[in-house]
Amino acid sequence: MLLERNNLQTPRPKPSRRLIPLLLPLSYFKIQPDNGSDRGDSRLRILHQAHFVGTMETALFSPASLFGDGDGDNALSRSQHEQQEQEEVFVERTHTFPPQMHLKIREFSFHSLNANLLWPGTFAFADWLLLHHQSLLHPRLRVLELGSGTGALAIFLRSSFHVDITTSDYDDPQIELNIAHNCTSNGLHPLPHIRHTWGEPFPTSAPYWELIIASDILLYVKQYPNLIKTLCFLLEAYQPLDQTSGITKRSITVSGEEIELELPIFIMSWRRRIGKEDEQLFFGGCKKAGLTVRHVGSRVYCITIARPSNR
């Protein structure tokens, strides 16, 4: 603001060198993009006429200087921020599977459905499968894992026995992406994956997996009916993908007794302790749904269709 000159004979006194800023409304500022900035995020230049009594000048500064220490030039770039956020979401650990297989597994720091960590049942189940792999894990069998989580068990089986295995878990793209990441980290192509929420229609109307496996999936009691519904569909609607395998039965030896199992079968390991009442809800629910439950190892269970000879 320039002061209007008056036609006075007496000369106006020179302004003091002390500059007194005037407060201006925010609408007075003119905000322009800084096209010269090489940062990924948008940086603004604020041009304004800073009015002082007796002087006028143009000031240039960054919005960052209004709200922090410095002009933001030393702040982390967007890519660094994203990397830091990713490190906070995931943690990578090396796990040892039997007999001495080291797998590098990236796990969620937190996941609302507990798809984030490897539970004790995974390693116990790996021991049991290794013991019975010659009778169960035939190369022509097709395997489906429910509740794959990080995909570690499927990666172990694929790496050890070259089985045709498909992973599956809750309908969450982050779980699928993390399993694919863990596959490539351990020298495998990403395994086939099915995003499916228990109890909802399965993506295929003709399930073709002879062997279905899972470990430590009985955490949410309210989901037992949905899990049983999915198991019934997978076992009862089974259709061989082709007629070349010729495999209809497998046998395992439990405590010196040979048990013949007619495919398809569901084998589950459960190491996390739950109450007897909750256990009965699941296994009792399986029997009510027409399924047969067999105890085939230390907290390992085999579930099949209750055929007439098994009733």
PDB file of C-alpha atoms in Angstrom:
ATOM      1  CA  MET A   1       0.000   0.000   0.000  1.00  0.00           C
ATOM      2  CA  LEU A   2       1.570   3.251  -1.110  1.00  0.00           C
ATOM      3  CA  LEU A   3       0.673   6.340   0.807  1.00  0.00           C
ATOM      4  CA  GLU A   4      -0.875   9.054  -1.323  1.00  0.00           C
ATOM      5  CA  ARG A   5       1.372  12.056  -1.722  1.00  0.00           C
ATOM      6  CA  ASN A   6       0.094  15.453  -0.706  1.00  0.00           C
ATOM      7  CA  ASN A   7       1.213  18.681  -2.275  1.00  0.00           C
ATOM      8  CA  LEU A   8       2.767  20.024   0.880  1.00  0.00           C
ATOM      9  CA  GLN A   9       5.692  22.356   0.887  1.00  0.00           C
ATOM     10  CA  THR A  10       7.160  20.835   4.007  1.00  0.00           C
ATOM     11  CA  PRO A  11       9.135  17.705   3.086  1.00  0.00           C
ATOM     12  CA  ARG A  12       7.887  14.460   4.540  1.00  0.00           C
ATOM     13  CA  PRO A  13      10.255  13.028   7.159  1.00  0.00           C
ATOM     14  CA  LYS A  14      12.180   9.972   6.104  1.00  0.00           C
ATOM     15  CA  PRO A  15      10.635   6.667   7.277  1.00  0.00           C
ATOM     16  CA  SER A  16      12.246   4.861  10.107  1.00  0.00           C
ATOM     17  CA  ARG A  17      14.362   1.812   9.262  1.00  0.00           C
ATOM     18  CA  ARG A  18      12.313  -0.182  11.736  1.00  0.00           C
ATOM     19  CA  LEU A  19       9.883  -2.229   9.646  1.00  0.00           C
ATOM     20  CA  ILE A  20       6.441  -2.795  11.075  1.00  0.00           C
ATOM     21  CA  PRO A  21       4.589  -5.678   9.387  1.00  0.00           C
ATOM     22  CA  LEU A  22       0.888  -5.371   8.776  1.00  0.00           C
ATOM     23  CA  LEU A  23      -1.358  -8.409   9.306  1.00  0.00           C
ATOM     24  CA  LEU A  24      -3.030  -9.488   6.076  1.00  0.00           C
ATOM     25  CA  PRO A  25      -5.865 -11.960   5.480  1.00  0.00           C
ATOM     26  CA  LEU A  26      -4.938 -15.375   4.051  1.00  0.00           C
ATOM     27  CA  SER A  27      -6.983 -14.622   0.909  1.00  0.00           C
ATOM     28  CA  TYR A  28      -4.429 -11.976   0.044  1.00  0.00           C
ATOM     29  CA  PHE A  29      -1.736 -14.567  -0.645  1.00  0.00           C
ATOM     30  CA  LYS A  30      -1.224 -15.859  -4.190  1.00  0.00           C
ATOM     31  CA  ILE A  31      -0.312 -19.574  -4.276  1.00  0.00           C
ATOM     32  CA  GLN A  32       1.482 -21.000  -7.306  1.00  0.00           C
ATOM     33  CA  PRO A  33       2.957 -24.460  -7.993  1.00  0.00           C
ATOM     34  CA  ASP A  34       6.723 -24.615  -7.866  1.00  0.00           C
ATOM     35  CA  ASN A  35       7.502 -26.045 -11.316  1.00  0.00           C
ATOM     36  CA  GLY A  36      11.156 -26.057 -10.546  1.00  0.00           C
ATOM     37  CA  SER A  37      10.815 -28.587  -7.755  1.00  0.00           C
ATOM     38  CA  ASP A  38      12.095 -32.111  -8.488  1.00  0.00           C
ATOM     39  CA  ARG A  39      10.218 -33.711  -5.608  1.00  0.00           C
ATOM     40  CA  GLY A  40       7.488 -36.214  -6.220  1.00  0.00           C
ATOM     41  CA  ASP A  41       5.075 -34.373  -3.954  1.00  0.00           C
ATOM     42  CA  SER A  42       3.628 -31.051  -4.888  1.00  0.00           C
ATOM     43  CA  ARG A  43       5.477 -28.109  -3.428  1.00  0.00           C
ATOM     44  CA  LEU A  44       3.981 -24.624  -3.429  1.00  0.00           C
ATOM     45  CA  ARG A  45       5.473 -21.215  -3.720  1.00  0.00           C
ATOM     46  CA  ILE A  46       3.628 -18.476  -1.929  1.00  0.00           C
ATOM     47  CA  LEU A  47       4.177 -15.069  -3.443  1.00  0.00           C
ATOM     48  CA  HIS A  48       2.956 -12.084  -1.539  1.00  0.00           C
ATOM     49  CA  GLN A  49       3.605  -8.432  -1.242  1.00  0.00           C
ATOM     50  CA  ALA A  50       4.805  -7.871   2.270  1.00  0.00           C
ATOM     51  CA  HIS A  51       3.659  -4.394   3.171  1.00  0.00           C
ATOM     52  CA  PHE A  52       5.617  -2.439   5.581  1.00  0.00           C
ATOM     53  CA  VAL A  53       5.371   1.202   6.461  1.00  0.00           C
ATOM     54  CA  GLY A  54       7.713   2.976   4.126  1.00  0.00           C
ATOM     55  CA  THR A  55       8.890  -0.074   2.051  1.00  0.00           C
ATOM     56  CA  MET A  56       7.659  -2.840  -0.257  1.00  0.00           C
ATOM     57  CA  GLU A  57       9.279  -6.167  -1.187  1.00  0.00           C
ATOM     58  CA  THR A  58       8.404  -9.635  -2.574  1.00  0.00           C
ATOM     59  CA  ALA A  59       8.988 -12.681  -0.370  1.00  0.00           C
ATOM     60  CA  LEU A  60       9.417 -16.300  -1.550  1.00  0.00           C
ATOM     61  CA  PHE A  61       9.120 -19.227   0.852  1.00  0.00           C
ATOM     62  CA  SER A  62       7.909 -22.826   1.099  1.00  0.00           C
ATOM     63  CA  PRO A  63       4.698 -23.800   2.959  1.00  0.00           C
ATOM     64  CA  ALA A  64       6.774 -26.323   4.877  1.00  0.00           C
ATOM     65  CA  SER A  65       8.499 -23.458   6.617  1.00  0.00           C
ATOM     66  CA  LEU A  66       5.164 -22.375   8.045  1.00  0.00           C
ATOM     67  CA  PHE A  67       4.631 -25.632   9.889  1.00  0.00           C
ATOM     68  CA  GLY A  68       8.000 -27.185  10.626  1.00  0.00           C
ATOM     69  CA  ASP A  69      11.672 -26.655  11.240  1.00  0.00           C
ATOM     70  CA  GLY A  70      13.172 -25.930   7.860  1.00  0.00           C
ATOM     71  CA  ASP A  71      11.848 -25.738   4.331  1.00  0.00           C
ATOM     72  CA  GLY A  72      11.192 -29.464   3.857  1.00  0.00           C
ATOM     73  CA  ASP A  73      14.220 -30.067   1.626  1.00  0.00           C
ATOM     74  CA  ASN A  74      15.590 -32.538   4.168  1.00  0.00           C
ATOM     75  CA  ALA A  75      12.312 -34.424   4.568  1.00  0.00           C
ATOM     76  CA  LEU A  76      12.077 -38.040   3.423  1.00  0.00           C
ATOM     77  CA  SER A  77      11.057 -38.484  -0.178  1.00  0.00           C
ATOM     78  CA  ARG A  78       7.803 -40.234  -0.950  1.00  0.00           C
ATOM     79  CA  SER A  79       9.594 -43.465  -1.878  1.00  0.00           C
ATOM     80  CA  GLN A  80      11.436 -43.412   1.437  1.00  0.00           C
ATOM     81  CA  HIS A  81       8.151 -42.861   3.263  1.00  0.00           C
ATOM     82  CA  GLU A  82       6.565 -45.797   1.449  1.00  0.00           C
ATOM     83  CA  GLN A  83       9.534 -48.022   2.245  1.00  0.00           C
ATOM     84  CA  GLN A  84       9.355 -47.034   5.912  1.00  0.00           C
ATOM     85  CA  GLU A  85       5.615 -47.749   6.006  1.00  0.00           C
ATOM     86  CA  GLN A  86       6.160 -51.153   4.355  1.00  0.00           C
ATOM     87  CA  GLU A  87       8.806 -52.042   6.923  1.00  0.00           C
ATOM     88  CA  GLU A  88       6.291 -51.224   9.643  1.00  0.00           C
ATOM     89  CA  VAL A  89       3.609 -53.435   8.012  1.00  0.00           C
ATOM     90  CA  PHE A  90       5.826 -56.478   7.448  1.00  0.00           C
ATOM     91  CA  VAL A  91       8.568 -58.330   9.258  1.00  0.00           C
ATOM     92  CA  GLU A  92      10.783 -60.917   7.557  1.00  0.00           C
ATOM     93  CA  ARG A  93      12.062 -63.965   9.411  1.00  0.00           C
ATOM     94  CA  THR A  94      13.946 -67.126   8.526  1.00  0.00           C
ATOM     95  CA  HIS A  95      12.194 -70.315   9.663  1.00  0.00           C
ATOM     96  CA  THR A  96      13.593 -73.830   9.713  1.00  0.00           C
ATOM     97  CA  PHE A  97      11.391 -76.625   8.360  1.00  0.00           C
ATOM     98  CA  PRO A  98      12.262 -80.326   8.594  1.00  0.00           C
ATOM     99  CA  PRO A  99      14.749 -81.753   8.132  1.00  0.00           C
ATOM    100  CA  GLN A 100      16.878 -78.627   7.608  1.00  0.00           C
ATOM    101  CA  MET A 101      15.116 -76.375   5.120  1.00  0.00           C
ATOM    102  CA  HIS A 102      15.468 -72.659   5.761  1.00  0.00           C
ATOM    103  CA  LEU A 103      12.687 -70.512   4.358  1.00  0.00           C
ATOM    104  CA  LYS A 104      12.660 -66.723   4.345  1.00  0.00           C
ATOM    105  CA  ILE A 105       9.083 -65.715   5.151  1.00  0.00           C
ATOM    106  CA  ARG A 106       7.650 -62.215   5.196  1.00  0.00           C
ATOM    107  CA  GLU A 107       4.902 -61.903   7.792  1.00  0.00           C
ATOM    108  CA  PHE A 108       2.396 -59.168   8.521  1.00  0.00           C
ATOM    109  CA  SER A 109       3.171 -57.212  11.672  1.00  0.00           C
ATOM    110  CA  PHE A 110      -0.581 -57.327  12.224  1.00  0.00           C
ATOM    111  CA  HIS A 111      -3.536 -58.796  10.379  1.00  0.00           C
ATOM    112  CA  SER A 112      -7.127 -58.629  11.575  1.00  0.00           C
ATOM    113  CA  LEU A 113      -7.724 -62.298  10.690  1.00  0.00           C
ATOM    114  CA  ASN A 114      -4.434 -63.656  12.058  1.00  0.00           C
ATOM    115  CA  ALA A 115      -3.073 -64.370   8.574  1.00  0.00           C
ATOM    116  CA  ASN A 116       0.135 -62.759   9.729  1.00  0.00           C
ATOM    117  CA  LEU A 117       2.270 -65.307  11.582  1.00  0.00           C
ATOM    118  CA  LEU A 118       3.455 -68.901  11.491  1.00  0.00           C
ATOM    119  CA  TRP A 119       1.821 -70.810  14.325  1.00  0.00           C
ATOM    120  CA  PRO A 120       3.328 -73.862  16.100  1.00  0.00           C
ATOM    121  CA  GLY A 121       0.947 -76.218  14.311  1.00  0.00           C
ATOM    122  CA  THR A 122       2.611 -75.406  10.992  1.00  0.00           C
ATOM    123  CA  PHE A 123       5.932 -76.948  12.021  1.00  0.00           C
ATOM    124  CA  ALA A 124       4.329 -79.906  13.812  1.00  0.00           C
ATOM    125  CA  PHE A 125       2.217 -80.592  10.728  1.00  0.00           C
ATOM    126  CA  ALA A 126       5.318 -80.345   8.510  1.00  0.00           C
ATOM    127  CA  ASP A 127       6.943 -83.063  10.658  1.00  0.00           C
ATOM    128  CA  TRP A 128       3.851 -85.280  10.316  1.00  0.00           C
ATOM    129  CA  LEU A 129       3.626 -84.775   6.546  1.00  0.00           C
ATOM    130  CA  LEU A 130       7.322 -85.538   6.164  1.00  0.00           C
ATOM    131  CA  LEU A 131       6.790 -88.792   8.058  1.00  0.00           C
ATOM    132  CA  HIS A 132       3.881 -89.819   5.805  1.00  0.00           C
ATOM    133  CA  HIS A 133       4.894 -88.181   2.545  1.00  0.00           C
ATOM    134  CA  GLN A 134       5.498 -91.453   0.667  1.00  0.00           C
ATOM    135  CA  SER A 135       1.948 -92.652   1.269  1.00  0.00           C
ATOM    136  CA  LEU A 136       0.143 -89.306   1.063  1.00  0.00           C
ATOM    137  CA  LEU A 137       2.029 -86.879  -1.156  1.00  0.00           C
ATOM    138  CA  HIS A 138       1.889 -88.670  -4.481  1.00  0.00           C
ATOM    139  CA  PRO A 139       3.180 -86.439  -7.335  1.00  0.00           C
ATOM    140  CA  ARG A 140      -0.126 -86.846  -9.209  1.00  0.00           C
ATOM    141  CA  LEU A 141      -2.251 -85.757  -6.261  1.00  0.00           C
ATOM    142  CA  ARG A 142      -3.590 -82.227  -6.274  1.00  0.00           C
ATOM    143  CA  VAL A 143      -3.426 -80.462  -2.929  1.00  0.00           C
ATOM    144  CA  LEU A 144      -5.409 -77.491  -1.592  1.00  0.00           C
ATOM    145  CA  GLU A 145      -4.393 -75.688   1.590  1.00  0.00           C
ATOM    146  CA  LEU A 146      -7.048 -73.808   3.557  1.00  0.00           C
ATOM    147  CA  GLY A 147      -6.020 -70.819   5.655  1.00  0.00           C
ATOM    148  CA  SER A 148      -2.589 -70.565   4.017  1.00  0.00           C
ATOM    149  CA  GLY A 149      -1.665 -67.325   5.785  1.00  0.00           C
ATOM    150  CA  THR A 150       1.919 -66.609   4.728  1.00  0.00           C
ATOM    151  CA  GLY A 151       2.042 -69.644   2.424  1.00  0.00           C
ATOM    152  CA  ALA A 152       5.002 -71.136   4.305  1.00  0.00           C
ATOM    153  CA  LEU A 153       3.603 -74.692   4.570  1.00  0.00           C
ATOM    154  CA  ALA A 154       2.694 -74.787   0.868  1.00  0.00           C
ATOM    155  CA  ILE A 155       6.146 -73.477  -0.050  1.00  0.00           C
ATOM    156  CA  PHE A 156       7.728 -76.193   2.098  1.00  0.00           C
ATOM    157  CA  LEU A 157       5.671 -78.939   0.424  1.00  0.00           C
ATOM    158  CA  ARG A 158       6.272 -77.614  -3.077  1.00  0.00           C
ATOM    159  CA  SER A 159      10.013 -77.260  -2.487  1.00  0.00           C
ATOM    160  CA  SER A 160      10.385 -80.638  -0.764  1.00  0.00           C
ATOM    161  CA  PHE A 161       8.078 -82.937  -2.760  1.00  0.00           C
ATOM    162  CA  HIS A 162       7.155 -80.973  -5.919  1.00  0.00           C
ATOM    163  CA  VAL A 163       3.464 -81.422  -5.180  1.00  0.00           C
ATOM    164  CA  ASP A 164       0.781 -79.663  -7.196  1.00  0.00           C
ATOM    165  CA  ILE A 165      -0.499 -77.360  -4.472  1.00  0.00           C
ATOM    166  CA  THR A 166      -2.906 -74.429  -4.420  1.00  0.00           C
ATOM    167  CA  THR A 167      -3.064 -71.939  -1.557  1.00  0.00           C
ATOM    168  CA  SER A 168      -6.235 -70.278  -0.315  1.00  0.00           C
ATOM    169  CA  ASP A 169      -7.274 -67.849   2.367  1.00  0.00           C
ATOM    170  CA  TYR A 170      -9.746 -65.115   3.204  1.00  0.00           C
ATOM    171  CA  ASP A 171     -10.733 -62.880   0.283  1.00  0.00           C
ATOM    172  CA  ASP A 172      -7.993 -60.316   0.869  1.00  0.00           C
ATOM    173  CA  PRO A 173      -5.621 -59.252  -1.946  1.00  0.00           C
ATOM    174  CA  GLN A 174      -2.852 -58.439   0.543  1.00  0.00           C
ATOM    175  CA  ILE A 175      -2.700 -62.075   1.672  1.00  0.00           C
ATOM    176  CA  GLU A 176      -2.397 -63.272  -1.925  1.00  0.00           C
ATOM    177  CA  LEU A 177       0.323 -60.739  -2.723  1.00  0.00           C
ATOM    178  CA  ASN A 178       2.298 -61.685   0.374  1.00  0.00           C
ATOM    179  CA  ILE A 179       2.156 -65.409  -0.452  1.00  0.00           C
ATOM    180  CA  ALA A 180       3.403 -64.634  -3.973  1.00  0.00           C
ATOM    181  CA  HIS A 181       6.220 -62.556  -2.473  1.00  0.00           C
ATOM    182  CA  ASN A 182       7.248 -65.428  -0.186  1.00  0.00           C
ATOM    183  CA  CYS A 183       7.220 -67.850  -3.116  1.00  0.00           C
ATOM    184  CA  THR A 184       9.598 -65.736  -5.164  1.00  0.00           C
ATOM    185  CA  SER A 185      11.799 -65.069  -2.120  1.00  0.00           C
ATOM    186  CA  ASN A 186      12.335 -68.829  -1.850  1.00  0.00           C
ATOM    187  CA  GLY A 187      12.992 -69.538  -5.506  1.00  0.00           C
ATOM    188  CA  LEU A 188       9.478 -70.548  -6.588  1.00  0.00           C
ATOM    189  CA  HIS A 189       7.038 -69.163  -9.086  1.00  0.00           C
ATOM    190  CA  PRO A 190       3.927 -67.868  -7.297  1.00  0.00           C
ATOM    191  CA  LEU A 191       1.619 -70.768  -6.468  1.00  0.00           C
ATOM    192  CA  PRO A 192      -2.000 -70.838  -7.659  1.00  0.00           C
ATOM    193  CA  HIS A 193      -4.136 -69.050  -5.091  1.00  0.00           C
ATOM    194  CA  ILE A 194      -7.861 -68.913  -4.356  1.00  0.00           C
ATOM    195  CA  ARG A 195      -9.368 -65.995  -2.449  1.00  0.00           C
ATOM    196  CA  HIS A 196     -12.318 -67.464  -0.619  1.00  0.00           C
ATOM    197  CA  THR A 197     -14.242 -66.699   2.537  1.00  0.00           C
ATOM    198  CA  TRP A 198     -15.553 -69.831   4.294  1.00  0.00           C
ATOM    199  CA  GLY A 199     -19.255 -70.420   3.858  1.00  0.00           C
ATOM    200  CA  GLU A 200     -19.517 -68.393   0.665  1.00  0.00           C
ATOM    201  CA  PRO A 201     -19.834 -69.969  -2.812  1.00  0.00           C
ATOM    202  CA  PHE A 202     -16.548 -71.503  -3.935  1.00  0.00           C
ATOM    203  CA  PRO A 203     -14.987 -70.058  -7.102  1.00  0.00           C
ATOM    204  CA  THR A 204     -15.277 -73.427  -8.858  1.00  0.00           C
ATOM    205  CA  SER A 205     -18.343 -75.664  -8.923  1.00  0.00           C
ATOM    206  CA  ALA A 206     -16.223 -78.806  -9.418  1.00  0.00           C
ATOM    207  CA  PRO A 207     -13.440 -79.000  -6.819  1.00  0.00           C
ATOM    208  CA  TYR A 208     -10.709 -81.348  -8.029  1.00  0.00           C
ATOM    209  CA  TRP A 209      -8.321 -81.552  -5.064  1.00  0.00           C
ATOM    210  CA  GLU A 210      -7.748 -85.044  -3.685  1.00  0.00           C
ATOM    211  CA  LEU A 211      -5.965 -83.815  -0.568  1.00  0.00           C
ATOM    212  CA  ILE A 212      -7.027 -80.763   1.451  1.00  0.00           C
ATOM    213  CA  ILE A 213      -4.812 -79.631   4.324  1.00  0.00           C
ATOM    214  CA  ALA A 214      -4.793 -76.951   7.016  1.00  0.00           C
ATOM    215  CA  SER A 215      -3.042 -76.103  10.261  1.00  0.00           C
ATOM    216  CA  ASP A 216      -4.216 -74.036  13.230  1.00  0.00           C
ATOM    217  CA  ILE A 217      -7.428 -72.769  11.629  1.00  0.00           C
ATOM    218  CA  LEU A 218      -9.864 -73.346  14.518  1.00  0.00           C
ATOM    219  CA  LEU A 219      -9.336 -69.933  16.078  1.00  0.00           C
ATOM    220  CA  TYR A 220     -12.728 -68.331  15.453  1.00  0.00           C
ATOM    221  CA  VAL A 221     -15.488 -70.436  16.961  1.00  0.00           C
ATOM    222  CA  LYS A 222     -18.207 -68.438  15.195  1.00  0.00           C
ATOM    223  CA  GLN A 223     -16.696 -69.490  11.861  1.00  0.00           C
ATOM    224  CA  TYR A 224     -16.973 -73.254  12.533  1.00  0.00           C
ATOM    225  CA  PRO A 225     -20.309 -73.627  10.677  1.00  0.00           C
ATOM    226  CA  ASN A 226     -18.899 -71.781   7.673  1.00  0.00           C
ATOM    227  CA  LEU A 227     -15.733 -73.893   7.695  1.00  0.00           C
ATOM    228  CA  ILE A 228     -17.782 -77.101   7.895  1.00  0.00           C
ATOM    229  CA  LYS A 229     -19.970 -75.880   5.023  1.00  0.00           C
ATOM    230  CA  THR A 230     -16.877 -75.302   2.877  1.00  0.00           C
ATOM    231  CA  LEU A 231     -15.409 -78.704   3.811  1.00  0.00           C
ATOM    232  CA  CYS A 232     -18.634 -80.489   2.896  1.00  0.00           C
ATOM    233  CA  PHE A 233     -18.634 -78.823  -0.500  1.00  0.00           C
ATOM    234  CA  LEU A 234     -14.983 -79.636  -1.225  1.00  0.00           C
ATOM    235  CA  LEU A 235     -15.384 -83.295  -0.214  1.00  0.00           C
ATOM    236  CA  GLU A 236     -18.847 -84.033  -1.586  1.00  0.00           C
ATOM    237  CA  ALA A 237     -18.635 -82.102  -4.878  1.00  0.00           C
ATOM    238  CA  TYR A 238     -15.176 -83.458  -5.722  1.00  0.00           C
ATOM    239  CA  GLN A 239     -14.639 -84.340  -9.370  1.00  0.00           C
ATOM    240  CA  PRO A 240     -11.292 -85.588 -10.711  1.00  0.00           C
ATOM    241  CA  LEU A 241      -9.719 -83.061 -13.015  1.00  0.00           C
ATOM    242  CA  ASP A 242      -8.884 -85.891 -15.399  1.00  0.00           C
ATOM    243  CA  GLN A 243      -9.005 -89.672 -15.449  1.00  0.00           C
ATOM    244  CA  THR A 244      -5.278 -90.194 -15.814  1.00  0.00           C
ATOM    245  CA  SER A 245      -4.257 -90.162 -12.159  1.00  0.00           C
ATOM    246  CA  GLY A 246      -6.064 -93.371 -11.291  1.00  0.00           C
ATOM    247  CA  ILE A 247      -5.637 -92.594  -7.612  1.00  0.00           C
ATOM    248  CA  THR A 248      -8.720 -93.154  -5.470  1.00  0.00           C
ATOM    249  CA  LYS A 249      -7.293 -94.318  -2.147  1.00  0.00           C
ATOM    250  CA  ARG A 250      -4.299 -93.733   0.074  1.00  0.00           C
ATOM    251  CA  SER A 251      -3.229 -95.488   3.251  1.00  0.00           C
ATOM    252  CA  ILE A 252      -1.290 -94.325   6.276  1.00  0.00           C
ATOM    253  CA  THR A 253       0.038 -96.189   9.293  1.00  0.00           C
ATOM    254  CA  VAL A 254      -0.997 -94.884  12.694  1.00  0.00           C
ATOM    255  CA  SER A 255       0.359 -96.570  15.836  1.00  0.00           C
ATOM    256  CA  GLY A 256       1.209 -99.682  13.841  1.00  0.00           C
ATOM    257  CA  GLU A 257      -2.247 -99.883  12.259  1.00  0.00           C
ATOM    258  CA  GLU A 258      -2.712 -99.276   8.557  1.00  0.00           C
ATOM    259  CA  ILE A 259      -5.668 -97.046   7.762  1.00  0.00           C
ATOM    260  CA  GLU A 260      -7.061 -96.902   4.249  1.00  0.00           C
ATOM    261  CA  LEU A 261      -8.452 -93.542   3.210  1.00  0.00           C
ATOM    262  CA  GLU A 262     -10.733 -92.993   0.242  1.00  0.00           C
ATOM    263  CA  LEU A 263     -10.080 -89.725  -1.536  1.00  0.00           C
ATOM    264  CA  PRO A 264     -10.754 -86.862  -1.232  1.00  0.00           C
ATOM    265  CA  ILE A 265      -9.631 -86.278   2.349  1.00  0.00           C
ATOM    266  CA  PHE A 266      -9.072 -83.320   4.635  1.00  0.00           C
ATOM    267  CA  ILE A 267      -6.121 -83.504   7.055  1.00  0.00           C
ATOM    268  CA  MET A 268      -5.738 -80.866   9.722  1.00  0.00           C
ATOM    269  CA  SER A 269      -3.227 -80.160  12.474  1.00  0.00           C
ATOM    270  CA  TRP A 270      -4.288 -78.185  15.514  1.00  0.00           C
ATOM    271  CA  ARG A 271      -1.713 -77.189  18.123  1.00  0.00           C
ATOM    272  CA  ARG A 272      -3.235 -74.073  19.588  1.00  0.00           C
ATOM    273  CA  ARG A 273      -5.205 -75.052  22.659  1.00  0.00           C
ATOM    274  CA  ILE A 274      -8.958 -74.517  22.675  1.00  0.00           C
ATOM    275  CA  GLY A 275     -11.536 -75.547  25.220  1.00  0.00           C
ATOM    276  CA  LYS A 276     -13.155 -78.970  25.120  1.00  0.00           C
ATOM    277  CA  GLU A 277     -16.540 -77.401  24.441  1.00  0.00           C
ATOM    278  CA  ASP A 278     -15.203 -75.484  21.438  1.00  0.00           C
ATOM    279  CA  GLU A 279     -13.454 -78.609  20.172  1.00  0.00           C
ATOM    280  CA  GLN A 280     -16.710 -80.506  20.393  1.00  0.00           C
ATOM    281  CA  LEU A 281     -18.510 -77.765  18.499  1.00  0.00           C
ATOM    282  CA  PHE A 282     -16.271 -78.314  15.497  1.00  0.00           C
ATOM    283  CA  PHE A 283     -15.828 -82.078  15.495  1.00  0.00           C
ATOM    284  CA  GLY A 284     -19.432 -82.651  16.558  1.00  0.00           C
ATOM    285  CA  GLY A 285     -20.554 -80.279  13.823  1.00  0.00           C
ATOM    286  CA  CYS A 286     -18.549 -82.284  11.275  1.00  0.00           C
ATOM    287  CA  LYS A 287     -20.290 -85.520  12.307  1.00  0.00           C
ATOM    288  CA  LYS A 288     -23.723 -83.892  12.158  1.00  0.00           C
ATOM    289  CA  ALA A 289     -22.887 -82.737   8.629  1.00  0.00           C
ATOM    290  CA  GLY A 290     -22.171 -86.319   7.542  1.00  0.00           C
ATOM    291  CA  LEU A 291     -18.397 -86.292   7.889  1.00  0.00           C
ATOM    292  CA  THR A 292     -16.151 -88.834   9.617  1.00  0.00           C
ATOM    293  CA  VAL A 293     -13.370 -87.629  11.929  1.00  0.00           C
ATOM    294  CA  ARG A 294     -10.300 -89.783  12.642  1.00  0.00           C
ATOM    295  CA  HIS A 295      -7.417 -89.013  14.960  1.00  0.00           C
ATOM    296  CA  VAL A 296      -4.294 -89.935  12.966  1.00  0.00           C
ATOM    297  CA  GLY A 297      -1.463 -88.363  14.941  1.00  0.00           C
ATOM    298  CA  SER A 298      -0.540 -86.010  17.743  1.00  0.00           C
ATOM    299  CA  ARG A 299      -3.347 -83.489  17.316  1.00  0.00           C
ATOM    300  CA  VAL A 300      -3.631 -84.373  13.625  1.00  0.00           C
ATOM    301  CA  TYR A 301      -7.102 -85.260  12.313  1.00  0.00           C
ATOM    302  CA  CYS A 302      -8.395 -86.750   9.082  1.00  0.00           C
ATOM    303  CA  ILE A 303     -11.904 -85.829   7.941  1.00  0.00           C
ATOM    304  CA  THR A 304     -13.698 -87.634   5.114  1.00  0.00           C
ATOM    305  CA  ILE A 305     -17.200 -88.201   3.812  1.00  0.00           C
ATOM    306  CA  ALA A 306     -19.114 -90.628   6.051  1.00  0.00           C
ATOM    307  CA  ARG A 307     -19.654 -93.482   3.615  1.00  0.00           C
ATOM    308  CA  PRO A 308     -21.885 -96.452   4.590  1.00  0.00           C
ATOM    309  CA  SER A 309     -18.907 -98.566   5.682  1.00  0.00           C
ATOM    310  CA  ASN A 310     -17.725 -95.748   7.933  1.00  0.00           C
ATOM    311  CA  ARG A 311     -21.000 -94.966   9.704  1.00  0.00           C
TER     312      ARG A 311
END
